[in-house]
Coordinates of C-alpha atoms and ligand atoms in Angstrom, one line a residue:
M29 CA -30.3 -20.7 -1.7
S30 CA -26.9 -19.7 -3.0
D31 CA -24.1 -18.7 -0.6
P32 CA -24.4 -14.9 -0.1
R33 CA -20.9 -14.4 1.2
K34 CA -18.3 -12.3 -0.8
R35 CA -15.5 -14.6 -1.8
V36 CA -12.1 -13.1 -1.1
A37 CA -8.5 -13.8 -2.3
I38 CA -5.8 -12.2 -0.2
L39 CA -2.4 -11.6 -1.8
G40 CA 0.1 -11.1 1.1
S41 CA -2.0 -13.0 3.6
T42 CA 1.0 -13.5 6.1
G43 CA 1.8 -9.8 6.4
S44 CA 0.4 -7.0 8.5
I45 CA -2.5 -6.1 6.2
G46 CA -3.1 -9.8 5.3
Q47 CA -3.5 -10.8 8.9
S48 CA -5.8 -7.9 9.6
A49 CA -7.9 -8.9 6.6
L50 CA -8.3 -12.4 8.0
A51 CA -9.3 -10.9 11.3
V52 CA -12.1 -9.0 9.4
V53 CA -13.1 -12.3 7.9
D54 CA -13.2 -13.9 11.4
T55 CA -15.6 -11.1 12.5
H56 CA -17.9 -11.6 9.5
P57 CA -18.0 -15.3 8.7
D58 CA -21.6 -14.9 7.5
R59 CA -20.5 -12.2 5.0
L60 CA -17.0 -13.2 3.8
Q61 CA -15.3 -16.4 2.7
V62 CA -11.6 -16.9 2.0
V63 CA -11.1 -18.6 -1.3
G64 CA -7.5 -17.7 -2.1
L65 CA -4.3 -17.0 -0.1
A66 CA -0.9 -16.0 -1.4
A67 CA 2.3 -15.2 0.6
G68 CA 6.0 -14.7 0.0
E69 CA 8.3 -16.9 2.1
N70 CA 6.5 -17.5 5.3
A71 CA 5.5 -21.2 4.7
E72 CA 4.8 -21.8 8.4
R73 CA 2.2 -19.0 8.7
L74 CA 0.6 -19.8 5.3
A75 CA 0.3 -23.5 6.4
V76 CA -1.6 -22.4 9.5
Q77 CA -3.9 -20.1 7.4
V78 CA -4.6 -22.8 4.8
A79 CA -5.5 -25.3 7.5
R80 CA -7.9 -22.8 9.1
Y81 CA -9.6 -21.2 6.1
R82 CA -9.4 -24.1 3.5
P83 CA -9.1 -21.8 0.5
R84 CA -9.6 -23.2 -3.0
M85 CA -6.1 -22.1 -3.9
A86 CA -2.9 -21.0 -2.2
A87 CA 0.6 -19.8 -3.4
L88 CA 4.0 -19.0 -2.1
A89 CA 6.6 -16.9 -3.9
T90 CA 9.5 -19.3 -4.1
P91 CA 10.2 -23.0 -4.7
Q92 CA 12.3 -23.0 -1.5
A93 CA 9.3 -21.8 0.5
V94 CA 7.1 -24.4 -1.2
D95 CA 9.7 -27.1 -0.1
V96 CA 9.3 -25.9 3.5
L97 CA 5.6 -26.0 3.2
R98 CA 5.6 -29.6 1.8
R99 CA 7.7 -30.7 4.8
I100 CA 5.6 -29.1 7.5
A101 CA 2.0 -29.1 6.2
D102 CA -0.7 -31.7 6.2
W103 CA -2.1 -30.2 3.0
P104 CA -5.9 -30.3 2.5
A105 CA -7.0 -32.2 -0.6
D106 CA -9.4 -29.5 -1.7
T107 CA -6.8 -26.7 -1.8
V108 CA -4.8 -26.4 -5.0
L109 CA -1.2 -25.2 -4.6
A110 CA -0.6 -22.6 -7.4
G111 CA 2.8 -21.9 -9.0
T112 CA 5.4 -19.6 -7.6
G113 CA 6.4 -16.0 -8.4
R114 CA 4.2 -13.6 -10.2
E115 CA 2.4 -16.5 -12.0
G116 CA 1.2 -17.9 -8.7
L117 CA -0.2 -14.6 -7.7
V118 CA -2.0 -14.4 -11.0
E119 CA -3.5 -17.9 -10.6
V120 CA -4.8 -17.0 -7.1
A121 CA -6.2 -13.6 -8.1
T122 CA -8.0 -14.9 -11.2
H123 CA -9.5 -18.1 -9.7
P124 CA -13.1 -18.4 -11.0
D125 CA -14.5 -18.5 -7.5
V126 CA -13.0 -15.1 -6.4
D127 CA -15.2 -12.0 -6.2
I128 CA -12.7 -9.6 -4.5
V129 CA -8.9 -9.6 -4.6
L130 CA -7.1 -7.8 -1.7
C131 CA -3.7 -6.9 -3.0
A132 CA -1.6 -6.6 0.2
S133 CA 1.7 -8.2 -0.9
S134 CA 4.6 -5.9 -0.5
G135 CA 6.9 -4.9 -3.4
T136 CA 5.8 -4.9 -7.0
D137 CA 5.2 -8.5 -7.8
G138 CA 1.4 -8.1 -7.4
L139 CA 1.1 -5.8 -10.5
E140 CA 0.5 -8.5 -13.0
A141 CA -2.0 -10.2 -10.7
V142 CA -4.0 -7.0 -10.2
L143 CA -4.1 -6.4 -14.0
A144 CA -5.1 -10.1 -14.6
A145 CA -7.8 -9.8 -11.9
I146 CA -9.2 -6.7 -13.5
E147 CA -9.3 -8.4 -16.9
A148 CA -11.2 -11.3 -15.2
G149 CA -13.8 -8.8 -13.8
K150 CA -12.8 -9.1 -10.1
T151 CA -13.3 -6.2 -7.7
I152 CA -9.9 -4.9 -6.4
A153 CA -9.3 -3.9 -2.8
L154 CA -5.9 -2.2 -3.1
A155 CA -3.5 -1.9 -0.1
N156 CA -0.3 -2.1 -2.2
K157 CA 0.3 1.5 -3.4
E158 CA 3.4 0.5 -5.5
V159 CA 1.0 -1.0 -8.1
L160 CA -0.6 2.4 -8.8
V161 CA 2.7 4.3 -8.5
M162 CA 4.3 2.1 -11.1
A163 CA 1.5 1.7 -13.5
G164 CA -1.4 3.9 -12.4
G165 CA -2.4 4.9 -16.0
I166 CA -2.4 1.3 -17.2
V167 CA -4.2 -0.1 -14.2
T168 CA -7.0 2.5 -14.0
E169 CA -7.6 2.5 -17.7
A170 CA -8.0 -1.3 -17.6
A171 CA -10.4 -1.0 -14.7
R172 CA -12.4 1.7 -16.5
R173 CA -12.6 -0.4 -19.7
R174 CA -13.7 -3.6 -17.7
G175 CA -16.0 -1.6 -15.4
V176 CA -14.1 -2.9 -12.3
A177 CA -13.9 -1.0 -9.0
I178 CA -10.6 -0.3 -7.4
L179 CA -11.4 0.2 -3.7
P180 CA -8.6 1.8 -1.6
V181 CA -7.5 0.1 1.6
D182 CA -4.7 2.6 2.4
S183 CA -6.4 4.5 5.3
E184 CA -5.9 8.0 3.8
H185 CA -7.4 7.0 0.4
N186 CA -10.1 5.0 2.1
A187 CA -10.9 8.2 4.0
I188 CA -11.0 10.3 0.9
H189 CA -13.2 7.6 -0.8
Q190 CA -15.6 8.0 2.1
C191 CA -15.5 11.8 1.9
L192 CA -16.2 11.8 -1.8
H193 CA -19.0 9.3 -1.6
G194 CA -22.1 10.7 -3.4
R195 CA -20.3 14.0 -4.6
S196 CA -19.7 15.2 -8.1
P197 CA -16.1 15.9 -9.2
S198 CA -17.2 19.6 -9.8
E199 CA -17.8 20.0 -6.1
V200 CA -14.2 19.1 -5.2
K201 CA -11.4 21.7 -4.9
R202 CA -8.6 19.6 -3.5
L203 CA -7.7 16.5 -1.6
V204 CA -5.8 16.8 1.7
L205 CA -3.8 13.7 2.8
T206 CA -2.8 13.6 6.4
A207 CA 0.7 12.3 7.5
S208 CA 1.8 11.4 11.0
G209 CA 5.2 12.8 10.3
G210 CA 6.8 9.6 11.4
P211 CA 9.3 9.0 14.2
F212 CA 11.7 11.8 13.1
R213 CA 9.2 14.7 12.9
G214 CA 10.9 17.9 14.1
R215 CA 14.4 16.7 13.6
T216 CA 17.1 18.6 11.6
S217 CA 18.9 17.1 8.6
S218 CA 22.1 16.7 10.6
Q219 CA 20.2 14.9 13.4
L220 CA 19.0 12.4 10.8
E221 CA 22.6 11.5 9.6
A222 CA 23.1 8.8 12.3
V223 CA 19.6 7.3 12.8
T224 CA 19.4 3.5 12.5
A225 CA 16.8 1.1 11.1
A226 CA 15.8 0.3 14.7
D227 CA 15.0 4.0 15.3
A228 CA 13.1 4.3 12.1
L229 CA 11.1 1.2 12.7
R230 CA 9.5 2.7 15.8
H231 CA 6.4 4.3 14.2
P232 CA 4.5 6.6 16.6
T233 CA 0.9 5.7 15.6
W234 CA 0.7 2.7 13.2
Q235 CA 2.0 -1.0 13.3
M236 CA 3.0 -1.9 9.8
G237 CA 5.4 -3.9 7.7
R238 CA 9.1 -2.9 7.6
K239 CA 9.3 -1.3 4.2
I240 CA 6.2 1.0 4.7
T241 CA 7.4 1.9 8.2
I242 CA 10.7 3.2 6.7
D243 CA 8.7 5.0 4.0
S244 CA 6.8 6.7 6.7
A245 CA 10.0 7.9 8.4
T246 CA 11.3 9.4 5.1
L247 CA 7.8 10.8 4.1
M248 CA 8.2 8.8 0.9
N249 CA 5.1 6.9 2.0
K250 CA 3.1 10.2 1.7
G251 CA 4.8 10.8 -1.7
L252 CA 3.7 7.4 -2.9
E253 CA 0.2 8.1 -1.6
V254 CA 0.0 11.4 -3.4
I255 CA 0.7 9.5 -6.7
E256 CA -1.8 6.8 -5.7
A257 CA -4.4 9.5 -5.0
R258 CA -3.9 11.0 -8.4
W259 CA -4.8 7.7 -10.1
L260 CA -7.6 6.6 -7.7
F261 CA -9.4 9.9 -7.8
G262 CA -8.3 11.5 -11.1
V263 CA -7.1 14.7 -9.4
D264 CA -3.9 16.5 -10.6
A265 CA -0.8 16.9 -8.4
D266 CA -1.6 20.7 -7.9
R267 CA -4.9 19.7 -6.2
I268 CA -3.4 17.2 -3.8
D269 CA -1.9 18.5 -0.5
V270 CA -0.3 16.9 2.5
V271 CA -0.6 18.1 6.1
V272 CA 1.3 16.7 9.0
H273 CA -1.1 15.6 11.7
P274 CA 0.8 13.7 14.3
Q275 CA -2.2 12.2 16.2
S276 CA -3.4 10.3 13.1
V277 CA -7.1 10.8 14.1
V278 CA -8.1 12.6 10.9
H279 CA -7.3 10.0 8.2
S280 CA -7.7 12.5 5.4
M281 CA -9.9 15.3 4.1
V282 CA -11.6 16.7 1.0
E283 CA -11.9 20.5 0.5
L284 CA -15.0 21.4 -1.5
V285 CA -15.3 24.5 -3.8
D286 CA -17.1 26.5 -1.1
G287 CA -14.2 26.0 1.3
S288 CA -15.9 23.3 3.5
L289 CA -13.5 20.6 4.7
I290 CA -15.0 17.1 4.9
A291 CA -12.9 14.8 7.0
Q292 CA -13.0 11.1 8.1
L293 CA -11.9 10.4 11.7
G294 CA -11.4 7.2 13.4
V295 CA -9.1 5.0 15.5
T296 CA -5.8 3.8 14.0
D297 CA -6.7 0.2 13.1
M298 CA -6.3 -1.1 9.6
R299 CA -9.2 -3.5 10.1
L300 CA -11.6 -0.6 9.5
P301 CA -10.5 0.5 6.0
I302 CA -10.1 -3.2 5.0
Q303 CA -13.6 -3.9 6.2
Y304 CA -15.0 -0.9 4.4
A305 CA -13.4 -2.1 1.1
F306 CA -14.9 -5.5 1.6
S307 CA -18.4 -4.2 2.6
Y308 CA -18.6 -1.3 0.1
P309 CA -21.1 0.1 -0.7
D310 CA -22.6 -1.2 2.5
R311 CA -21.3 -0.7 6.1
W312 CA -21.0 -3.4 8.7
P313 CA -20.5 -3.1 12.5
A314 CA -16.9 -3.3 13.5
P315 CA -15.3 -4.9 16.5
V316 CA -13.1 -1.8 17.1
P317 CA -14.0 0.7 19.8
P318 CA -15.0 4.0 18.2
L319 CA -13.0 7.2 18.6
D320 CA -13.6 8.6 22.1
L321 CA -14.0 12.3 21.5
A322 CA -14.8 12.9 25.2
R323 CA -11.3 12.0 26.1
P324 CA -9.1 15.1 26.2
R325 CA -7.1 15.2 23.1
Q326 CA -5.1 17.6 20.9
M327 CA -5.2 17.8 17.2
D328 CA -2.3 19.5 15.4
F329 CA -1.8 20.3 11.8
D330 CA 1.4 21.5 10.2
V331 CA 3.1 21.8 6.8
P332 CA 5.6 19.0 5.9
D333 CA 9.3 19.9 6.1
T334 CA 10.4 19.0 2.6
A335 CA 13.9 20.4 3.2
V336 CA 14.6 17.8 5.9
F337 CA 12.4 15.1 4.2
P338 CA 13.1 15.6 0.5
C339 CA 11.3 12.3 -0.5
L340 CA 7.9 14.0 -0.6
A341 CA 9.1 16.7 -3.0
L342 CA 10.8 14.0 -5.2
A343 CA 7.4 12.2 -5.4
Y344 CA 5.7 15.4 -6.6
R345 CA 8.5 15.9 -9.1
A346 CA 7.9 12.4 -10.5
L347 CA 4.1 12.9 -10.6
R348 CA 4.4 16.2 -12.5
G349 CA 6.5 14.5 -15.3
P350 CA 5.9 11.6 -17.7
G351 CA 4.9 8.3 -16.2
S352 CA 8.3 6.6 -16.3
L353 CA 9.6 9.0 -13.5
A354 CA 7.2 7.4 -10.9
V355 CA 8.5 3.9 -11.9
V356 CA 12.1 5.1 -11.3
L357 CA 11.1 6.8 -8.0
N358 CA 9.5 3.6 -6.7
A359 CA 12.2 1.2 -7.8
A360 CA 15.1 3.4 -6.5
N361 CA 13.2 3.9 -3.2
E362 CA 12.8 0.1 -2.8
V363 CA 16.5 -0.5 -3.4
A364 CA 17.5 2.4 -1.1
V365 CA 15.1 1.3 1.7
A366 CA 16.5 -2.3 1.5
R367 CA 20.1 -1.0 1.8
F368 CA 19.1 1.2 4.8
L369 CA 17.4 -1.8 6.5
D370 CA 20.5 -4.0 6.0
G371 CA 22.6 -1.2 7.5
T372 CA 24.7 -0.3 4.5
L373 CA 23.1 3.0 3.5
P374 CA 22.5 6.0 5.9
F375 CA 19.0 7.3 6.3
T376 CA 19.9 10.5 4.5
G377 CA 21.2 8.4 1.6
I378 CA 17.7 7.3 0.7
P379 CA 16.6 10.5 -1.0
R380 CA 20.1 10.9 -2.6
V381 CA 19.8 7.5 -4.3
I382 CA 16.3 8.4 -5.6
E383 CA 17.3 11.8 -6.8
Q384 CA 20.3 10.6 -8.7
A385 CA 18.2 7.9 -10.4
L386 CA 15.6 10.5 -11.4
D387 CA 18.3 12.8 -12.7
A388 CA 19.9 10.0 -14.8
H389 CA 16.7 8.8 -16.3
E390 CA 15.3 10.1 -19.7
P391 CA 11.6 10.5 -18.9
A392 CA 9.0 8.9 -21.2
A393 CA 5.3 8.1 -21.2
C394 CA 4.6 4.5 -20.1
Q395 CA 2.1 2.6 -22.2
S396 CA 2.8 -1.0 -21.6
L397 CA 3.6 -3.3 -18.8
A398 CA 6.8 -4.5 -20.6
Q399 CA 8.0 -0.9 -20.7
V400 CA 7.2 -0.4 -17.0
R401 CA 9.1 -3.6 -16.1
A402 CA 12.1 -2.5 -18.2
I403 CA 12.3 0.9 -16.6
D404 CA 11.9 -0.7 -13.2
Q405 CA 14.8 -3.0 -13.8
W406 CA 17.1 -0.2 -15.1
A407 CA 16.2 1.9 -12.1
R408 CA 16.9 -0.9 -9.6
E409 CA 20.4 -1.5 -11.1
Y410 CA 21.2 2.2 -11.3
A411 CA 20.0 2.8 -7.7
A412 CA 22.1 -0.2 -6.4
D413 CA 25.2 1.3 -8.0
V414 CA 24.5 4.7 -6.4
A415 CA 23.8 3.1 -3.1
R416 CA 27.1 1.2 -3.3
G417 CA 28.9 4.6 -3.7
L418 CA 27.2 5.9 -0.6
Q419 CA 27.8 2.7 1.4
L420 CA 28.4 2.7 5.1
K421 CA 31.1 0.4 6.6
V422 CA 29.3 -2.4 8.4
Ligands
NAP2 N1 0.6 -2.2 7.1 C1 -0.2 -1.1 6.8 O1 -0.8 -0.6 7.8 C2 -0.4 -0.6 5.4 C3 -1.2 0.5 5.2 C4 -1.5 0.9 4.0 C5 -0.9 0.3 2.9 N2 -0.1 -0.8 3.1 C6 0.5 -1.4 1.9 O2 0.2 -2.8 1.9 C7 1.2 -3.6 1.4 C8 1.6 -4.6 2.5 O3 2.0 -3.9 3.6 P1 2.3 -4.7 5.0 O4 2.6 -3.7 6.0 O5 1.2 -5.7 5.3 O6 3.7 -5.5 4.7 P2 4.3 -6.8 5.4 O7 3.8 -6.9 6.8 O8 5.7 -6.7 5.1 O9 3.6 -8.0 4.5 C9 3.9 -8.2 3.2 C10 3.2 -9.4 2.7 O10 3.5 -9.6 1.3 C11 4.0 -10.9 1.1 N3 5.0 -10.9 0.0 C12 6.1 -10.2 -0.1 N4 6.7 -10.5 -1.3 C13 5.8 -11.3 -2.0 C14 5.8 -11.9 -3.3 N5 6.8 -11.7 -4.1 N6 4.8 -12.7 -3.6 C15 3.7 -12.9 -2.8 N7 3.7 -12.3 -1.5 C16 4.7 -11.5 -1.2 C17 4.7 -11.3 2.4 O11 4.8 -12.6 2.5 P3 5.9 -13.4 3.6 O12 5.8 -12.6 4.8 O13 5.3 -14.7 3.6 O14 7.2 -13.3 2.9 C18 3.6 -10.7 3.4 O15 2.5 -11.6 3.4 C19 2.4 -2.6 1.1 O16 2.3 -2.3 -0.3 C20 2.1 -1.4 1.9 O17 2.5 -0.2 1.3 C21 0.2 -1.2 4.3

């Protein structure tokens, strides 16, 4: 009898989502098999993963990381080491034995791999929202043409995907994404002037990678998710709302035309949405305790404060314009967040860098990957210049 297991490639296996995905595989060894692993620079962790899961192929992002790997690892003969950079990600994602590609690498280098995997007919489990923010039209059109499913791993979109299951688009009035509000909820703009990266990295409800944690603190994470939702569910900006829900119990909601709100609730553990993307359309038991509704708890909902957190409004502005604006938004945000993390840009400088890059850009429709990459490159250079002008003394 042939092996019934779904064969998974994980891009970003050494990160927060990647490790949670491997924990899901550990829970369901009879249902899932790891056939591809790709990481950035963490050769030590990748070596441990390769020794344990024996994938058909593995990759690291840089030749330097590969050198480290060669020094430390007793490499299994049956695992091929792919190339570095974007090509390595493409090789892992399109390996003939792969059924599902989980894109959980941070940054934008996974874009080519996601497109190549779609062309190769693989199912996509998408954690990396930047891919859809940069090239949502190109990616979703390719998936439609090839008949490939893009299954959301982001907990909010995973929740909406569950709420929409079995419904016709004509029943849906709007999507409601919930936001924890991040560690600075309730602060004033002047109180945000002096916050540090260490303050911003203390997220109240989720344990995540550094970049997404800063995005949560600025509310840009929710802005990127609004754009992601537009492409995943084909719903316009005017029908996607955000509510602040500090307890992160309701992962998101769908309002139907009769006013009913359908919500998905659960504990804050990324293994659940990852598992659902792997199991879809089935459901499997999970090793996570269910939400205990008998425990006294409060659930609050509030409107986001876009005067104090302008990044959310900037994302709506980008989504309402031609596609190149979202590319600029994403690239300028990545540059600004990196400068904030290295201590050279104040927290309040992040939206200023993004806004100035959006203002300086001549918006255009984005039809090709080459165009997306060119605009991305321009925006990174422009944002770096603006950030230098706002630089803090370190
Ligand atoms: N964490 C969450 O709860 C969460 C929730 C929803 C969505 N997401 C999204 O999922 C993605 C990953 O988030 P995360 O929190 O897991 O981030 P993370 O902990 O920082 O991990 C990032 C992963 O990407 C790898 N990577 C970075 N650059 C790479 C490159 N050029 N080529 C190949 N691999 C590369 C890293 O490798 P090394 O560490 O080896 O360098 C690491 O494995 C992000 O797009 C994020 O927005 C995360």
